[in-house]
Amino acid sequence: MTPSTCLGDAWRQAARRIERLDARLLLEHVCGCTHAELIAHPERAMSEAQAAHFEELVSRRAAGEPLAYLVGSAWFGGLEFVVNPAVLIPRPETELLVDLAARRAQGLDKPRIVDLGTGSGIVAVLLARRCPQAGVTATDISAAALDVARANAARHGAAVRFLEGDWYAPLGDERFDLIVSNPPYVVDGDPHLALNGLPFEPPQALSDGVKGGDGLACIRRLVAAASRHLEPDGWLLMEHGYNQALAVRELLSEAGFREVASWRDGAGIERVSGGHVSLMRAEA
Ligand SMILES: C[S@@+](CC[C@H](N)C(=O)[O-])C[C@H]1O[C@@H](n2cnc3c(N)ncnc32)[C@H](O)[C@@H]1O
C-alpha cells in the first residue's frame, strides 16, 4: 500500500487476503471512520501512518491473530469490552451463564455473587449491571487479566470487587448465594487448540493443562470446594464443553448438590450445568 492509498482501494486489496468484513472493521479502527463514511467516501486518502498501520494489522489477521485483539475490543451482552491477549475473547455462548445467574439473582434480596476466573470481567460486569442490588466479587489467578476486568468495570460503571488468586483462595471463608464460573475446560492437546486463533489466547484460560486429562480438573476443584463458600440454598453454575454436561452433572450429584441440571445454549448444546446445596449445609 502506498501513502496515497484511498479507503476504497485499501479495503478492496485487503479483502483479497482476509475476510471482507474483517478488512472493513480494521480499516474503520485504523482510520476512525464509520461504515457509512467508508461507503460514502471511498476516495478519501489515508495518511502514510494509517496505511502502514492498516497493512500491519491485515498481515497479522492473515496470520490468524483474532480480530478482537487487533482492534482491542469485543462485544458481549450488548456492551463493548476491552480485550487484550491476557484475556479470553468473550464467546457468545457465555451469555447463557449470565442469563441463568441473573435470573437466580433477581429473585433474591441483596444476593452475594462471585465470578471465579473472571478474565475480561464480562460475566461479573453484566451481573453487576443487571442486578444492581447484588454484591459482585470476581477473582482470577492472572493479575494482567484483572487489570483488563477492572478497566471494563470502570468503563461500564459496574461495582465489582476484584481479588487475585487461585479459585476460592482469595475469598477466605466468605460465602455467596451464587457462584458462577466459566473455567478453562478444553482438553489439553485437543486439536481445536491449534485452530481459529486459539493459539493467540492465554493457554490458562482455555485448558487445565493436565496432559492426558479430560479437561475437567478446574471444574472438579470448583465443585469440591463450593459447599465451603455457598450459603444454604446457594447455587453453583458453571459453563463447560459441548460434550461435558453429563460428566459435570455426575460431579455435582456425587458432591451432594440438588436439582442438578444442564441448560442449552443458542446452538442447542448443553453448555451450563449447576445445582444448589440445600440441606447439605456447608462444611465448617
Ligand atoms: C475460560 S476463561 C473465562 C474468562 C471469562 N470469565 C469469560 O467468560 O470470558 C477462564 C479464566 O480462568 C482463569 N483461571 C485459570 N486458572 C485459574 C485459577 N487456578 N484460579 C483462578 N482463575 C483461573 C484464567 O486466567 C481465565 O481468565
Coordinates of C-alpha atoms and ligand atoms in Angstrom, one line a residue:
M1 CA 0.0 0.0 0.0
T2 CA 1.3 3.5 -0.9
P3 CA 0.9 6.7 1.1
S4 CA -1.7 7.9 -1.4
T5 CA -3.9 4.8 -0.9
C6 CA -7.6 5.7 -0.6
L7 CA -10.0 3.9 1.7
G8 CA -11.8 2.1 -1.1
D9 CA -8.6 0.7 -2.6
A10 CA -7.2 -0.3 0.8
W11 CA -10.4 -2.2 1.6
R12 CA -10.5 -3.9 -1.8
Q13 CA -6.9 -5.0 -1.6
A14 CA -7.2 -6.2 1.9
A15 CA -10.3 -8.2 1.1
R16 CA -8.2 -10.4 -1.2
R17 CA -6.1 -11.5 1.9
I18 CA -8.6 -11.6 4.7
E19 CA -12.4 -11.7 5.2
R20 CA -14.1 -8.6 3.6
L21 CA -15.8 -7.8 6.9
D22 CA -12.6 -8.1 8.9
A23 CA -10.9 -5.8 6.4
R24 CA -13.7 -3.2 6.8
L25 CA -13.5 -3.4 10.6
L26 CA -9.7 -3.0 10.7
L27 CA -10.0 0.0 8.3
E28 CA -12.6 1.6 10.5
H29 CA -10.4 1.0 13.5
V30 CA -7.3 2.4 11.9
C31 CA -8.9 5.5 10.2
G32 CA -11.5 6.2 12.9
C33 CA -14.3 6.2 10.3
T34 CA -17.7 4.6 10.3
H35 CA -19.1 2.1 7.8
A36 CA -21.3 4.8 6.3
E37 CA -18.3 7.1 5.8
L38 CA -16.4 4.3 4.1
I39 CA -19.2 3.7 1.7
A40 CA -19.9 7.4 1.1
H41 CA -16.2 8.4 0.7
P42 CA -14.1 5.6 -0.7
E43 CA -11.9 8.2 -2.4
R44 CA -10.8 9.6 0.9
A45 CA -7.0 9.4 1.2
M46 CA -5.2 7.6 4.1
S47 CA -2.2 9.1 5.7
E48 CA 1.1 7.3 5.4
A49 CA 0.9 6.2 9.1
Q50 CA -2.7 4.9 8.7
A51 CA -1.7 2.9 5.6
A52 CA 1.3 1.4 7.4
H53 CA -0.8 0.6 10.5
F54 CA -3.6 -1.0 8.3
E55 CA -1.0 -3.1 6.4
E56 CA 0.4 -4.4 9.7
L57 CA -3.0 -5.3 11.1
V58 CA -4.1 -7.0 7.8
S59 CA -0.9 -9.1 7.8
R60 CA -1.4 -10.1 11.5
R61 CA -5.1 -11.0 10.7
A62 CA -3.9 -13.0 7.7
A63 CA -1.6 -14.9 10.1
G64 CA -4.6 -15.9 12.2
E65 CA -4.5 -13.3 15.0
P66 CA -8.0 -12.7 16.3
L67 CA -9.7 -9.5 15.2
A68 CA -10.7 -8.6 18.8
Y69 CA -7.0 -8.5 19.8
L70 CA -6.2 -6.3 16.8
V71 CA -8.9 -3.8 17.5
G72 CA -8.6 -4.2 21.3
S73 CA -12.3 -4.8 22.0
A74 CA -15.1 -7.3 21.6
W75 CA -18.9 -7.1 22.1
F76 CA -20.7 -9.2 24.7
G77 CA -24.2 -8.9 26.0
G78 CA -24.7 -5.6 24.2
L79 CA -21.6 -3.9 25.6
E80 CA -18.2 -3.3 24.2
F81 CA -15.4 -4.8 26.4
V82 CA -11.7 -4.0 26.3
V83 CA -9.7 -7.2 25.5
N84 CA -6.0 -8.0 25.0
P85 CA -4.0 -11.2 24.9
A86 CA -4.1 -11.5 28.7
V87 CA -7.8 -12.5 28.5
L88 CA -10.1 -14.9 26.7
I89 CA -12.1 -13.2 23.9
P90 CA -15.8 -13.3 25.0
R91 CA -17.8 -16.1 23.5
P92 CA -21.5 -15.7 22.7
E93 CA -22.4 -19.0 24.5
T94 CA -21.3 -17.4 27.8
E95 CA -24.4 -15.3 27.6
L96 CA -26.3 -18.3 28.8
L97 CA -24.3 -18.4 32.1
V98 CA -25.0 -14.7 32.6
D99 CA -28.8 -15.1 31.9
L100 CA -29.2 -18.0 34.2
A101 CA -27.2 -16.3 37.0
A102 CA -29.1 -13.0 36.6
R103 CA -32.5 -14.9 36.7
R104 CA -31.5 -16.5 40.0
A105 CA -30.0 -13.3 41.5
Q106 CA -33.0 -11.2 40.5
G107 CA -35.2 -13.3 42.8
L108 CA -33.0 -12.6 45.8
D109 CA -32.7 -9.7 48.2
K110 CA -29.1 -8.3 48.1
P111 CA -27.5 -11.5 46.8
R112 CA -23.8 -12.1 47.1
I113 CA -22.3 -13.3 43.8
V114 CA -18.8 -14.4 42.9
D115 CA -17.5 -15.0 39.4
L116 CA -14.4 -17.3 39.5
G117 CA -11.9 -16.9 36.7
T118 CA -13.4 -13.6 35.5
G119 CA -10.9 -12.9 32.7
S120 CA -12.1 -9.7 30.9
G121 CA -14.8 -9.4 33.6
I122 CA -17.7 -9.9 31.2
V123 CA -19.8 -12.1 33.5
A124 CA -19.2 -10.0 36.6
V125 CA -19.8 -6.7 34.9
L126 CA -23.0 -7.8 33.3
L127 CA -24.3 -9.3 36.5
A128 CA -23.5 -6.1 38.5
R129 CA -25.3 -4.1 35.9
R130 CA -28.3 -6.4 35.6
C131 CA -28.6 -7.0 39.3
P132 CA -27.8 -3.6 41.0
Q133 CA -29.0 -5.0 44.3
A134 CA -26.3 -7.7 44.2
G135 CA -22.8 -7.5 45.7
V136 CA -20.5 -8.9 43.0
T137 CA -17.0 -10.2 43.5
A138 CA -14.7 -11.5 40.8
T139 CA -11.5 -13.4 41.0
D140 CA -8.7 -14.5 38.6
I141 CA -5.3 -16.0 39.0
S142 CA -3.9 -13.6 36.4
A143 CA -3.0 -10.1 37.5
A144 CA -2.9 -9.0 33.9
A145 CA -6.5 -10.3 33.3
L146 CA -7.7 -8.5 36.4
D147 CA -6.3 -5.2 35.0
V148 CA -8.5 -5.7 31.9
A149 CA -11.5 -6.6 34.0
R150 CA -11.1 -3.6 36.3
A151 CA -10.9 -1.4 33.2
N152 CA -14.1 -2.9 31.9
A153 CA -15.9 -2.5 35.2
A154 CA -14.9 1.2 35.2
R155 CA -15.9 1.7 31.6
H156 CA -19.4 0.3 32.2
G157 CA -19.9 1.7 35.7
A158 CA -20.2 -1.7 37.3
A159 CA -19.5 -2.1 41.0
V160 CA -17.4 -5.2 41.2
R161 CA -14.8 -6.2 43.9
F162 CA -11.8 -7.9 42.2
L163 CA -9.5 -10.3 44.0
E164 CA -6.4 -12.1 42.7
G165 CA -5.7 -15.7 43.4
D166 CA -6.3 -19.4 42.8
W167 CA -10.0 -20.1 42.5
Y168 CA -11.5 -19.8 46.1
A169 CA -8.2 -18.9 47.8
P170 CA -8.7 -15.1 47.9
L171 CA -12.2 -15.5 49.4
G172 CA -11.1 -16.7 52.8
D173 CA -14.2 -18.2 54.5
E174 CA -16.7 -15.9 52.7
R175 CA -20.0 -17.4 51.5
F176 CA -22.1 -16.5 48.5
D177 CA -25.6 -17.0 47.2
L178 CA -24.4 -17.7 43.8
I179 CA -21.0 -19.0 42.5
V180 CA -20.6 -18.6 38.7
S181 CA -17.7 -19.6 36.6
N182 CA -16.6 -20.2 33.0
P183 CA -13.4 -22.1 33.8
P184 CA -10.8 -23.5 31.4
Y185 CA -12.3 -26.8 30.1
V186 CA -10.8 -27.6 26.7
V187 CA -8.9 -31.0 26.9
D188 CA -5.2 -30.4 26.9
G189 CA -3.9 -31.4 23.5
D190 CA -7.3 -31.0 21.8
P191 CA -6.6 -30.3 18.1
H192 CA -9.1 -27.3 18.3
L193 CA -6.5 -25.5 20.4
A194 CA -4.4 -25.1 17.3
L195 CA -7.3 -23.6 15.3
N196 CA -9.3 -20.4 14.9
G197 CA -7.0 -18.0 16.6
L198 CA -6.9 -20.1 19.9
P199 CA -3.1 -20.2 19.9
F200 CA -3.2 -16.4 20.4
E201 CA -5.4 -16.7 23.6
P202 CA -3.9 -17.3 27.1
P203 CA -3.4 -21.1 27.5
Q204 CA -4.5 -20.9 31.2
A205 CA -7.9 -19.5 30.1
L206 CA -8.5 -22.4 27.7
S207 CA -7.3 -25.6 29.2
D208 CA -6.5 -27.0 32.7
G209 CA -3.1 -28.1 31.3
V210 CA -3.4 -31.7 32.5
K211 CA -1.8 -34.0 30.0
G212 CA -4.0 -36.9 29.0
G213 CA -6.8 -35.5 31.2
D214 CA -10.5 -34.9 30.5
G215 CA -10.4 -31.1 30.7
L216 CA -12.4 -31.2 34.0
A217 CA -9.6 -30.5 36.5
C218 CA -10.7 -26.9 37.2
I219 CA -14.4 -27.9 37.3
R220 CA -13.6 -30.7 39.9
R221 CA -11.9 -28.1 42.1
L222 CA -14.8 -25.7 41.8
V223 CA -17.3 -28.4 42.7
A224 CA -15.2 -29.8 45.5
A225 CA -14.9 -26.6 47.5
A226 CA -18.2 -24.9 46.6
S227 CA -20.0 -26.0 49.7
R228 CA -17.5 -24.1 51.9
H229 CA -18.4 -20.9 50.0
L230 CA -22.1 -21.2 49.4
E231 CA -24.9 -20.1 51.7
P232 CA -27.6 -22.6 52.4
D233 CA -29.6 -23.0 49.2
G234 CA -26.8 -21.2 47.3
W235 CA -26.3 -22.2 43.7
L236 CA -23.2 -23.1 41.7
L237 CA -23.4 -22.5 37.9
M238 CA -20.6 -23.4 35.5
E239 CA -20.0 -23.3 31.8
H240 CA -18.4 -26.3 30.3
G241 CA -17.5 -28.0 27.0
Y242 CA -20.1 -29.2 24.4
N243 CA -19.6 -32.9 25.5
Q244 CA -19.0 -32.5 29.2
A245 CA -22.5 -31.9 30.6
L246 CA -23.1 -35.5 31.8
A247 CA -19.7 -35.7 33.5
V248 CA -20.3 -32.3 35.2
R249 CA -23.8 -33.4 36.4
E250 CA -22.2 -36.5 37.9
L251 CA -19.6 -34.5 39.7
L252 CA -22.3 -32.2 41.1
S253 CA -24.5 -35.1 42.2
E254 CA -21.6 -37.0 43.8
A255 CA -20.8 -33.9 45.8
G256 CA -24.3 -33.7 47.1
F257 CA -25.8 -30.9 45.0
R258 CA -29.6 -30.9 44.5
E259 CA -31.7 -30.1 41.4
V260 CA -28.6 -30.8 39.3
A261 CA -29.4 -29.7 35.7
S262 CA -27.8 -28.6 32.5
W263 CA -29.1 -25.8 30.2
R264 CA -28.7 -25.4 26.5
D265 CA -27.1 -22.5 24.6
G266 CA -28.5 -20.9 21.5
A267 CA -27.0 -23.7 19.4
G268 CA -28.9 -26.3 21.4
I269 CA -25.8 -27.6 23.2
E270 CA -25.8 -28.3 26.9
R271 CA -23.4 -25.6 27.9
V272 CA -24.0 -24.7 31.6
S273 CA -24.6 -27.1 34.5
G274 CA -25.3 -26.4 38.1
G275 CA -27.1 -27.2 41.3
H276 CA -27.7 -26.0 44.8
V277 CA -26.7 -27.0 48.2
S278 CA -30.0 -27.0 50.0
L279 CA -29.9 -29.4 53.0
M280 CA -26.2 -30.0 52.7
R281 CA -25.2 -27.0 54.8
A282 CA -21.6 -26.4 54.1
E283 CA -18.7 -27.8 56.0
A284 CA -17.0 -25.6 58.5
Ligands
LIG1 C1 -12.4 -19.6 30.1 S1 -11.6 -18.1 30.8 C2 -13.1 -17.3 31.2 C3 -12.9 -15.8 31.2 C4 -14.3 -15.0 31.4 N1 -15.0 -15.4 32.6 C5 -15.2 -15.3 30.2 O1 -16.2 -16.0 30.3 O2 -14.8 -14.8 29.1 C6 -11.1 -18.8 32.3 C7 -10.4 -17.8 33.3 O3 -10.0 -18.5 34.4 C8 -8.8 -18.0 34.9 N2 -8.1 -19.1 35.7 C9 -7.4 -20.2 35.2 N3 -6.9 -20.9 36.2 C10 -7.3 -20.2 37.4 C11 -7.1 -20.5 38.8 N4 -6.4 -21.5 39.2 N5 -7.7 -19.6 39.6 C12 -8.4 -18.6 39.2 N6 -8.6 -18.3 37.9 C13 -8.1 -19.1 37.0 C14 -8.0 -17.7 33.6 O4 -7.0 -16.7 33.9 C15 -9.1 -17.1 32.8 O5 -9.2 -15.7 32.9

